[in-house]
Short mmCIF file of C-alpha atoms and ligand atoms in Angstrom, two decimals:
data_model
loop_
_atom_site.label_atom_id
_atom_site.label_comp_id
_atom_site.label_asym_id
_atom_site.label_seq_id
_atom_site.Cartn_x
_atom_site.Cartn_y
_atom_site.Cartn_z
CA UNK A 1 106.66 127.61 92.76
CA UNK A 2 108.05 125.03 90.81
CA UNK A 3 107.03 123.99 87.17
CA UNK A 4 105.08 120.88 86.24
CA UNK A 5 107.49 120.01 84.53
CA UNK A 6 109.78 118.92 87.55
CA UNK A 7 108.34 119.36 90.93
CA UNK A 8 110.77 119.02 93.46
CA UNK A 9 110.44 115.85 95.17
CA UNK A 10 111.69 115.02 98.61
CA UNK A 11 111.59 112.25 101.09
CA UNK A 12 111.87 111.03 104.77
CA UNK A 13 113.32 108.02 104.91
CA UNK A 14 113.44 106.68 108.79
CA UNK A 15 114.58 102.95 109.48
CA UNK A 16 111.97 101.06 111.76
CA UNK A 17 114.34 100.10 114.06
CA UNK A 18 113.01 102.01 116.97
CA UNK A 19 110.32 104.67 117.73
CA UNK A 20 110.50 108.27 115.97
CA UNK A 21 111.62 110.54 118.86
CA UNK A 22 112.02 114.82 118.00
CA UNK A 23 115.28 114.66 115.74
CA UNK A 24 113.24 112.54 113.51
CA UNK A 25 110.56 114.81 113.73
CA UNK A 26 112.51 117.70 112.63
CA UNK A 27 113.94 115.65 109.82
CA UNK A 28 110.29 114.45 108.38
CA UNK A 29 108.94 118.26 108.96
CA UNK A 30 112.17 119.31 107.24
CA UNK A 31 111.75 117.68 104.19
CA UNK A 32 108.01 118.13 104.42
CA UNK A 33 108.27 122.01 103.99
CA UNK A 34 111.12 121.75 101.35
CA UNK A 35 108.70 120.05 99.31
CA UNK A 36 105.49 121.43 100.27
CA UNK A 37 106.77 125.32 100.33
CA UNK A 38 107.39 124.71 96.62
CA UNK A 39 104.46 123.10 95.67
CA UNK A 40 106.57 119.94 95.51
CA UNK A 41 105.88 116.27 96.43
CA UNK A 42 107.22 114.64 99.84
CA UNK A 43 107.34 110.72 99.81
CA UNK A 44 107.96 108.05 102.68
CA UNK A 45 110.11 104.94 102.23
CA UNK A 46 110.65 102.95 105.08
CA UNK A 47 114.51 101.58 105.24
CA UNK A 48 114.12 97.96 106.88
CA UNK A 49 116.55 96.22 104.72
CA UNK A 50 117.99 95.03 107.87
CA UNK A 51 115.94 91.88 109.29
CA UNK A 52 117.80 91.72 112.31
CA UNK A 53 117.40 95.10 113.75
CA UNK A 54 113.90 96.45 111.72
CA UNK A 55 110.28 95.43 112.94
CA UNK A 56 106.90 95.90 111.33
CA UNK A 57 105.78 97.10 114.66
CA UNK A 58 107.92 100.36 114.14
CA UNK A 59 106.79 100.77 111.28
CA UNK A 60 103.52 100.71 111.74
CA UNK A 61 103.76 103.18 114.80
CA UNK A 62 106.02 105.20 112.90
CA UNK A 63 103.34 106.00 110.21
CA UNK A 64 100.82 106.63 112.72
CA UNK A 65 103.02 109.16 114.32
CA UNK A 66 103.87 111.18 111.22
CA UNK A 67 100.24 111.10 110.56
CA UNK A 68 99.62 112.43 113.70
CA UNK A 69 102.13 115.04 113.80
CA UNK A 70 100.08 116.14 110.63
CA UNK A 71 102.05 115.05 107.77
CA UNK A 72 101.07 114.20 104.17
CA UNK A 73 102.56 112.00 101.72
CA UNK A 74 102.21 111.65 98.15
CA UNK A 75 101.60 108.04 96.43
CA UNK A 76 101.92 104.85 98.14
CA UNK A 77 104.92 103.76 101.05
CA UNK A 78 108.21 102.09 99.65
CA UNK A 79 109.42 99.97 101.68
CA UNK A 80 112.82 98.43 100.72
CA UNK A 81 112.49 95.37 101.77
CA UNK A 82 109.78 94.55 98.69
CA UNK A 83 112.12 95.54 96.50
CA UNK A 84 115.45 93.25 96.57
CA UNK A 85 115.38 92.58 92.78
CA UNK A 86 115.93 96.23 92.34
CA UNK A 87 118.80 96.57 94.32
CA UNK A 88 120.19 93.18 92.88
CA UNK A 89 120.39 94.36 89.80
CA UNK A 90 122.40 97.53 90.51
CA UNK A 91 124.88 94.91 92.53
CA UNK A 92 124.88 92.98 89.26
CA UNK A 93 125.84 96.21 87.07
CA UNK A 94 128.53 97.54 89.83
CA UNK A 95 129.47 93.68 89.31
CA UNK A 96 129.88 94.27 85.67
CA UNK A 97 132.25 96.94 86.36
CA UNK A 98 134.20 95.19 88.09
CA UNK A 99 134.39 97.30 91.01
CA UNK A 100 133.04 94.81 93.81
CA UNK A 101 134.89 92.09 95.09
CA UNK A 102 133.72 89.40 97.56
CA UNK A 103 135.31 89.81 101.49
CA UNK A 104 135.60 86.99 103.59
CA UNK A 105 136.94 89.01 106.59
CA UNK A 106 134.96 88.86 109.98
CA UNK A 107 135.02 91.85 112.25
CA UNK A 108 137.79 90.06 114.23
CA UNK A 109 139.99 89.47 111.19
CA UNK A 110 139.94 93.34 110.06
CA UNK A 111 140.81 94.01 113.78
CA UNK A 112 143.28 92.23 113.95
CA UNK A 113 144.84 92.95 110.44
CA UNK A 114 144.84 96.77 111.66
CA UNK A 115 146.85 95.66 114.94
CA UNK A 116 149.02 94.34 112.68
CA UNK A 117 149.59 97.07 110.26
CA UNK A 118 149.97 98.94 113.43
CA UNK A 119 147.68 101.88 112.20
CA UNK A 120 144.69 102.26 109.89
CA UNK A 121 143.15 105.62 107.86
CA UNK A 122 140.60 106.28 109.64
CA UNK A 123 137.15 107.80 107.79
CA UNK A 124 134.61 109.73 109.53
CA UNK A 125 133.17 106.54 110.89
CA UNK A 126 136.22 105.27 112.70
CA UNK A 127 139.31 102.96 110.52
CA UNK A 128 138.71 102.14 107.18
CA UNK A 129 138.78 98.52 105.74
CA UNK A 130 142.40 97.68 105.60
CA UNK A 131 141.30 96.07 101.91
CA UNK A 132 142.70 92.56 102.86
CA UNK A 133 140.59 90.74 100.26
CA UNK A 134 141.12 92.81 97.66
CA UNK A 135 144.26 91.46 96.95
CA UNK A 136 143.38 87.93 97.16
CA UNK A 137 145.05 85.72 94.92
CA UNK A 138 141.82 84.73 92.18
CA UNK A 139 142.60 81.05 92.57
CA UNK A 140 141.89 81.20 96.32
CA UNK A 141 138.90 83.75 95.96
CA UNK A 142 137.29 81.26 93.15
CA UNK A 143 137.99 78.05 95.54
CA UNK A 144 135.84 80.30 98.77
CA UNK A 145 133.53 80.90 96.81
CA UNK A 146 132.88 77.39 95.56
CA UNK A 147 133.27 76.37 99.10
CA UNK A 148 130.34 78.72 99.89
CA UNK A 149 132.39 80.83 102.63
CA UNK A 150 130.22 82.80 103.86
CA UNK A 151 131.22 86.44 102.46
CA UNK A 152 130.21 90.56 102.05
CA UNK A 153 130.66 92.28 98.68
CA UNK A 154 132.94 95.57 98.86
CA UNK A 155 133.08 98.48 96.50
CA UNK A 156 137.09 99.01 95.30
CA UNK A 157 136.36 102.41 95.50
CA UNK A 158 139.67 103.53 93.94
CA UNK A 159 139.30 101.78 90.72
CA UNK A 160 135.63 102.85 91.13
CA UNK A 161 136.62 106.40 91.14
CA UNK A 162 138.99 105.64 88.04
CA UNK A 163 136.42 104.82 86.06
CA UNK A 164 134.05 107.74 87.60
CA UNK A 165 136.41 110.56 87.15
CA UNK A 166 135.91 113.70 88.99
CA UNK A 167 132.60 114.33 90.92
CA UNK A 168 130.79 117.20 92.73
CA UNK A 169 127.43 117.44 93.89
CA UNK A 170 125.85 120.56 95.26
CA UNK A 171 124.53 121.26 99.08
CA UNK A 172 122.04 124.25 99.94
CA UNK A 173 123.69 124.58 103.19
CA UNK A 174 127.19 123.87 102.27
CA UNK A 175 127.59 124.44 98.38
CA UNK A 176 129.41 122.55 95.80
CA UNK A 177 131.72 120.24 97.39
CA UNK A 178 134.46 117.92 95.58
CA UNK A 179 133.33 113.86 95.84
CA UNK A 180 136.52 112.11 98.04
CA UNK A 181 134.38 108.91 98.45
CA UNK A 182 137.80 107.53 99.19
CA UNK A 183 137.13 108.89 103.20
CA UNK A 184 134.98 105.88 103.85
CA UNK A 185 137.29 103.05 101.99
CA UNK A 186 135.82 99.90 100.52
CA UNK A 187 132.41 99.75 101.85
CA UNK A 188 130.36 96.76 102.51
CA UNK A 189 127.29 96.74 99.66
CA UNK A 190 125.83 93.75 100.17
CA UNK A 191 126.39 90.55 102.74
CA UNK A 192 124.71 87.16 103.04
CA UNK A 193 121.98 88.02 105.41
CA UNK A 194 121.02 91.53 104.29
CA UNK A 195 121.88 91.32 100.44
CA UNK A 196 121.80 94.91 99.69
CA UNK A 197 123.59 97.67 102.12
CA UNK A 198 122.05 101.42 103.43
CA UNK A 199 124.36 103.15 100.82
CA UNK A 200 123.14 101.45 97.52
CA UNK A 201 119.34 100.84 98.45
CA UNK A 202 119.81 104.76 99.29
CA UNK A 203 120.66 105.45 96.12
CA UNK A 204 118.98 103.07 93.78
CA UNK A 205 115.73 103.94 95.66
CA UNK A 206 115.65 107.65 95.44
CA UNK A 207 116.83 107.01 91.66
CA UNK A 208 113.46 105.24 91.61
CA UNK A 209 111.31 107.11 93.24
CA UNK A 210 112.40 110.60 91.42
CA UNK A 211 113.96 111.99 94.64
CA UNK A 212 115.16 115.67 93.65
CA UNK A 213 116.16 116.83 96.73
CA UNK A 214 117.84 114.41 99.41
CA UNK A 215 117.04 116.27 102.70
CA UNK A 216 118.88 114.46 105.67
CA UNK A 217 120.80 114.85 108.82
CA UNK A 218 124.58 115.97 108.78
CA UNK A 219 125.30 112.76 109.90
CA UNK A 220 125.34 111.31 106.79
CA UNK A 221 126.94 114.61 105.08
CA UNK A 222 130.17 111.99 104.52
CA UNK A 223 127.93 109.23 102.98
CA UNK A 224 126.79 111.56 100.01
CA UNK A 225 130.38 111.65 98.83
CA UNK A 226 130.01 107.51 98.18
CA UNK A 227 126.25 107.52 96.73
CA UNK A 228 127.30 110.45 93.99
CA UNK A 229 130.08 107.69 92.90
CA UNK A 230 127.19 105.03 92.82
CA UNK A 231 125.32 107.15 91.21
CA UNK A 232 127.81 107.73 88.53
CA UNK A 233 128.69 104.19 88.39
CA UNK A 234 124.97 103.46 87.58
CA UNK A 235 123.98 106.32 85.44
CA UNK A 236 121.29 107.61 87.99
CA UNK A 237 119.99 110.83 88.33
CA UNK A 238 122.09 113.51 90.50
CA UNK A 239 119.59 115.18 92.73
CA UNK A 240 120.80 117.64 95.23
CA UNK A 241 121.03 117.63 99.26
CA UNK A 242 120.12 119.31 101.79
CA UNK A 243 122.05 118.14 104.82
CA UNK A 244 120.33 119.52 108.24
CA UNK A 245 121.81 120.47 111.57
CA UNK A 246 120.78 117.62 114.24
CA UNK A 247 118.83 118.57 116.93
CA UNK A 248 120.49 117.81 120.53
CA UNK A 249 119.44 117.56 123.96
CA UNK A 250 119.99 119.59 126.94
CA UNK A 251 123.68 117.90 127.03
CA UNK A 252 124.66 119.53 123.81
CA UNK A 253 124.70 115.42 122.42
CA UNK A 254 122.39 114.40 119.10
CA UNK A 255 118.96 113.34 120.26
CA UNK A 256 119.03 109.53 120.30
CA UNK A 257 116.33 106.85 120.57
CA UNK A 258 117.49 106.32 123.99
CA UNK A 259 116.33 109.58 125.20
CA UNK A 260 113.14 108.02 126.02
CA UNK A 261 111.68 111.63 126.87
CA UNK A 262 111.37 113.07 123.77
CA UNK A 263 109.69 109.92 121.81
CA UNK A 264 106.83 111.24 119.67
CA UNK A 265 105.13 108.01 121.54
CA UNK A 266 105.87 109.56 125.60
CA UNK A 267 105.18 113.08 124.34
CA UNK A 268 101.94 112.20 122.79
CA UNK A 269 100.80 110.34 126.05
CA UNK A 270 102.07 113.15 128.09
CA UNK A 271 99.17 114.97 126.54
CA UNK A 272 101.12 117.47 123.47
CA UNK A 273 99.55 118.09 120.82
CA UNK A 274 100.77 117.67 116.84
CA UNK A 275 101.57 121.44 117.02
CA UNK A 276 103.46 122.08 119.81
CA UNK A 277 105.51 118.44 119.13
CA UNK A 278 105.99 120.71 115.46
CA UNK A 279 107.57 123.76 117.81
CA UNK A 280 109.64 121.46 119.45
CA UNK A 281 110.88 119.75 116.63
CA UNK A 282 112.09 122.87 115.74
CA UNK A 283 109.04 123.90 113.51
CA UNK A 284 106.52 126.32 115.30
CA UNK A 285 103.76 126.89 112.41
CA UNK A 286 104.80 129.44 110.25
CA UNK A 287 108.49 128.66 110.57
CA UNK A 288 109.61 127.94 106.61
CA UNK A 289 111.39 124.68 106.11
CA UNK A 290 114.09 127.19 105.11
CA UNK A 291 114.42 128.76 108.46
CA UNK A 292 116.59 127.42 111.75
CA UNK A 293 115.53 128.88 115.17
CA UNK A 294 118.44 128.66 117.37
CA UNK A 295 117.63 129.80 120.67
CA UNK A 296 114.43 131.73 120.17
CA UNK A 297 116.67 133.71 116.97
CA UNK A 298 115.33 132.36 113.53
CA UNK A 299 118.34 132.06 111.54
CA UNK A 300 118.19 131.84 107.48
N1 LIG B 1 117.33 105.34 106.97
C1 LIG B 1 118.27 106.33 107.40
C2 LIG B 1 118.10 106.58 108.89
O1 LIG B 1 117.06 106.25 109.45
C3 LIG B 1 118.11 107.66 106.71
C4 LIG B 1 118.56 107.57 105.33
C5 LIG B 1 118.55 108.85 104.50
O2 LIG B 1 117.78 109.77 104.79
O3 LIG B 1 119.30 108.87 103.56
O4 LIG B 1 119.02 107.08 109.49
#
């Protein structure tokens, strides 16, 4: 049981871009028991910094379905998009830093900068940024800029990492690992229309709301390496992850919002109930958050 003194605190933290299907169940229940198992708190933040892709409809249904599936959360819903001044002002201290630089690149121009080069490093998301604006000559950054050309803001991740130094941060499924935030190149942390990016709302926002333990899918194992640099880059609070295995379909591929057949939304009007949606999010009642059942086998 944890001590008053510093409950852990976890969160589920699904974008409305779409309805909840099972993996997201498994997530939410995931970081439900983590919390709850402990005596902890579990929170809900609702990641629609995205205008173009996020609607309040989702999110509405998405609280109603984690309500139905028979989860609790403690303290009111954050939802990112109420909190841009936040975010702005970590922008404005990575700024100070001098570790972001404005890119004027469209998706055309990086493609065809990496035909040119002929090759690209590639992260775990496919080729890295080739870092064309970085170089810019300041005289012809300054005149864009006055000219209002329309523009993202990038990390410099290696002189970021200069000024870092060496990081680790610590997994419960896969240990200590070494920070290379250098696998996903210069990322994009803000642009005009969406002026704050996944990776620093992420990690201001679970600096603010006393996140302890960041449970998520192993997709985003890679992304942790980046937010540890942000969060040493803006003197935030380390917490520690929890990456989970995703849940797939019968295909052996991750569970997607366009397998229509395992929406929380069709399952519930097929008739389930909350607890056998829990069992087939991979969390039959009585299963600990700990616990993965692979095939019938509970594994720890
Ligand atoms: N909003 C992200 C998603 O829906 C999850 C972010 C996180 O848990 O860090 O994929």
């Amino acid at each position: 049981m944890d001590t008053a003194a510093s409950p852990t605190v976890t969160r589920f933290a699904p974008s409305p871009t779409g309805h909840l299907h099972l993996g997201h169940a498994h997530s939410a229940l995931f970081g439900w028991h983590a919390a709850r198992e402990v005596g902890g708190h579990f929170l809900l933040r609702i990641e629609d910094i995205d205008p173009q892709r996020c609607r309040r409809e989702y999110e509405r249904d998405l609280i109603d379905d984690l309500s139905w599936l028979g989860l609790t959360w403690d303290g009111p819903v954050r939802r990112q998009s109420d909190h841009p001044a936040d975010h702005r002002a970590a922008l404005d201290r990575l700024a100070g830093l001098g570790v972001i630089y404005p890119c004027f690149c469209s998706r055309k121009d990086i493609a065809a900068e990496i035909a040119r080069a002929g090759h690209a490093p590639h992260g775990p998301d496919g080729p890295l940024y080739p870092g064309t604006c970085r170089g810019l000559d300041p005289a012809e950054r300054v005149a864009r800029l006055a000219a209002d050309v329309p523009h993202a803001l990038r990390l410099d991740v290696a002189s970021a990492m200069a000024i870092a130094g060496p990081l680790r941060w610590h997994d419960r499924a896969h240990g200590w690992q070494d920070a290379t935030p250098g696998i996903l190149g210069d990322v994009v942390l803000a642009r005009k229309d969406t002026p704050t990016s996944y990776h620093l709302a992420v990690t201001v926002d679970d600096h603010i709301q006393g996140v302890t333990l960041v449970t998520r899918g192993e997709d985003l194992f890679f992304a942790t390496h980046l937010h540890r640099l942000l969060q040493a880059l803006l003197g935030l609070r380390v917490p520690e992850w929890h990456h989970h295995r995703l849940l797939t379909n019968d295909r052996g591929e991750r569970l997607s919002k366009r397998d229509r057949a395992i929406g929380l939304r069709d399952l519930r009007a097929a008739g389930y109930e909350p607890a056998a949606v829990r069992s087939l999010a991979g969390f039959p009642d009585g299963r600990k958050g700990s616990d993965l059942v692979v095939q019938g086998k509970v594994i720890k």
